[in-house]
Amino acid sequence: MPSATIGGVPRWDEGPLVGRAEELARLMAHVDRAVQGRPSAVLVAGDAGVGKTRLLDELSARAAERGVRVLSGHCVDLGDVGLSYLPFVDLLRPVVADPRLAPALADHPVLAGLLTGRPGTGAAAPADDADGGSPRARGTLRPPADDGRLQLFEAVASLLAELAADQPLLLVLEDLHWADRSSRDLLRYLLARLLARLVDEPILVVASYRADDLHRRHPLRPLLAELVRLPGVDRLELDPLPDPDVEALVRSLAASSGGVAARTVEDVVARAEGNAFYAEELLAAGLAGEALPLGLTDVLLARVEQLSPEAQQVLRVAAVAGRQVRHELVSAVSSQSPQDTEQALAAAVHHHLLVVSEDGRYRFRHALLREAVLADLLPGERVRLHGEVAAHLAANPGAGTAAERAHHARESNDLPGAFTASLEAADAARRVGAPAEQLQHLEAALALWSAVPDAAERAGREQWVLLLDTAAAARAVGELHRGVGLLRSAQQLLGPDGDPVARARVHYTIAQALTRIEETAEALAESTAAMALVPADPPSPVRTWAAATHARTLYALGRVAEGDVAAVEALVAADALDLDSAWADTAVSLARLQDSGDLPTLRTRLHEARERAERSGDADVEMRVWFSLAIVAYEAGEVAETLEHATAGLVRARALGVEWSFYGAEIRHIEVVARYVGGDWDGSLRAADELARVPDMAAHVRADGLLVLVGRGDPQARERLAWAQGLATRWDSHVLLMLATTSAEIELAAAAGDARTAADRARWADERLQQLWGEDRLATVRLVAVALSAVADAAAAARSAGDGAALAGWEAEGEALAEVGRTAARAHDPAIGASGPEAHAWEARLEAEAVRLRGTPAPEVWRTAVELFGYGHVYEQARSRFRLAEALLATDDRAGAGAELVAAHEVAVRLGAAPLRTAVEALARRGRLELPGVRAVDPGTVLTPREQEVLALMAAGRTNRQIGAELFISEKTASVHVSNILAKLGASGRTEAVALAAARGLLG
């Protein structure tokens, strides 16, 4: 029995099956055929480590659950000395060991010597071919002579038929590529007998083999070609696992050992390339970009060492050249003749070490194979080969890119050549709109600066300018903290006595970056320093940008009058100097502040700014304008217009290669939120999940997906929430991420009936917002309103249970919490911007929840919330309709309540908002109201024993995950039981369900 762990990490073949649902379904269909008495066979092909054994183990387990007897046999690589019929001996060994089955052997004496190791009737057979080995090995298994082979084959077939007559049979043969000739012949006979004549026997044969081991002359090839022509033989190719499945596999392996860093997971996924065994080995070694584990290297190189020296030489050249390489380069660098090179490449291809891409280039079948070949090179040989490749690329400009030339020059210690090529590669990346690659190449050039004597001449600029260019590339890909670090380096390089104009440029650029990571006070110090270094007269580009940045920073701090002075100076100077980008940037700042109450004028100013920004070619400013157009529409309650601007802005961002820049990410954030508000939940989730890997400063975009996941009651919400909570150290510089995470925490706590946690998280968020944003913190109103809903539920449950002390406590808690929200609403400064429809709606919701807290039915208050959310917030309007219906029922307006519930139910069904749908249907049952597809509650409804267990744990305050853990069921199953309980009791939430159950005596 293999160990369950390797290096502290569980074996992948011991955990749950990942990513093979389709393949397993195909195999189980063949199992069903066998159970029905229809024989078949499946040939399972896949590279080493791709998961064949794990899949067959799962198949065997599931087949056994269906009453199928499973017999397994394994082929073994014994080199030139093998054992005949070994997989079938292995497969039939349980027959010998089982007293119930052993008597069947009495009718087949020819099998006695083969299966028991005692001499039987057969004599020694002729030696097998080279791949199968000689039967002289160890002498324990004695195969029959050729004249007895047919008798042996028929005996095996008859024995299997007898076993299948008693119970359907699954035969699993693994690693058929190592099978000896006799075993291959026996398999050919069995399948021909079983399938060619369509014998009605309930038998399924599944045989696996390594596709990457089948070179052109491998003896298994002709057998496979013959077998696939038989009726009933299916061929199943196991492709590498997709990256998401490998990530799930890695995380499941790492879970029991305390988890693993996200960077390590990403590295393992990227390097494993869909191979489960490789992923396990890399994870066990705890690698993140380091050398391969020794064991894995040995496995990979074993296949390389089977080739001729000439073929190994071309593999070394190809490994140095890169993952993909052209024939001309290998031929030029290789020391062999063209004919020898062609033969060597052919051998590497035929042995599945290299494959030919569609464009005619060679590439390694797996990236780790290339890594292993590289690791086996001597240092001197590696440097020499890199130098020869670099020389070939330099002599033939069309043979490769500047990035490739830079890499080979650096690896061959040609640092000046690597420096020049890195700058050329960065420029090429900039021209095609690839800022991430531009950043990579610029950082490589910066690292070489001190090692290249004439670096400034080669670069055509000073080092501090190159640092600014690199920081701009970092900003374009959302690496804001990295950008600030680069700018600080430029600042140190210039020093306090450097050129004032250069220093001013660095100061205002740092101020722009600091504003985006919520460091506004530091940003003001930088913009002030920039203003002091350059005079206003005569106007200059540096002074103009310093004034524009100073105005933005002052506005962010609420110092409007001072900001106006700087903004006017920037606008006048920008017009005088034809600096469209500076004019557009300043116009946005000014318009958002001065024209916020005049929407037509504001739109006009922003459209003019967009035209100027586009004309200037400044992608960063253009993205800021697109974001401003979208956010202005959103704050005005124009959801459709918001999506129009967000969609157009994202198209433009992709075209410019700045999709994950600061404002590119903010536009995506607005798109996700607007689709959520407008009721396009599928579109919202797609937008949030479009890219699995996003820059740190765009993490809030993925966290925004929690809005939909929580609203739908999706179990994945907790997994994504855990991911967002893991980024808590970044919350102070990334408030939107903090708000998305805290909002989900409050919603989930409310859904679980945990009013204490909901209230505590709302208070905590308000305190953090005060520290980061000051008194102006409208976001608090929404968080408090949702938390207050949970507190009102707890008060209602205490009121229903007649628990006066608990009721008084919750009412006091709710009143204090409501005051937190009211204070935040009053603190908003109209000078910064008037409150929009969304803010007014949440204020109304807050007051409605405060009234519900006191147990007073107030339909008019809830009707106000419904009307205000009618600006376009589909889900919150439906939730308010539910509460309005509740209040109408309490005042005996059944017709009005029914109409509101029907409207809320339609939205809940359309959005897939399961928790809201459950609550609406429960209220309809409890109120005896007609609702499509919902029947009235039966007072005599009895809970099942399992539901009673779940109810008891609900009463103890357990979450769905905790209930699942205590009852040994999945979280999803626990959620289903909770929903059933709510429906049976006619409760809108967990707290109310517990109260109703207590009132009806359903709790012990």
Coordinates of C-alpha atoms in Angstrom, one line a residue, residues 706 708-722 748 914-915 960-961 970-976:
L706 CA -19.2 37.9 -4.1
V708 CA -23.8 37.5 -7.1
L709 CA -22.4 34.4 -5.2
V710 CA -23.8 35.6 -1.9
G711 CA -27.1 36.7 -3.5
R712 CA -27.6 33.3 -5.0
G713 CA -26.5 31.4 -1.8
D714 CA -23.8 29.7 -3.8
P715 CA -21.5 27.6 -1.6
Q716 CA -18.5 29.0 -3.6
A717 CA -19.1 32.3 -1.9
R718 CA -17.3 31.2 1.2
E719 CA -14.3 30.0 -0.8
R720 CA -14.0 33.3 -2.6
L721 CA -14.6 35.2 0.7
A722 CA -11.7 33.2 2.3
L748 CA -23.4 35.8 5.0
A914 CA -32.2 31.3 -3.9
P915 CA -32.2 32.8 -0.3
N960 CA -24.0 25.3 7.1
R961 CA -20.4 24.3 6.9
S970 CA -21.3 18.3 2.4
E971 CA -22.0 22.0 3.0
K972 CA -24.2 22.0 -0.1
T973 CA -26.3 19.1 1.3
A974 CA -26.6 20.9 4.6
S975 CA -27.8 24.0 2.8
V976 CA -30.5 21.9 1.1

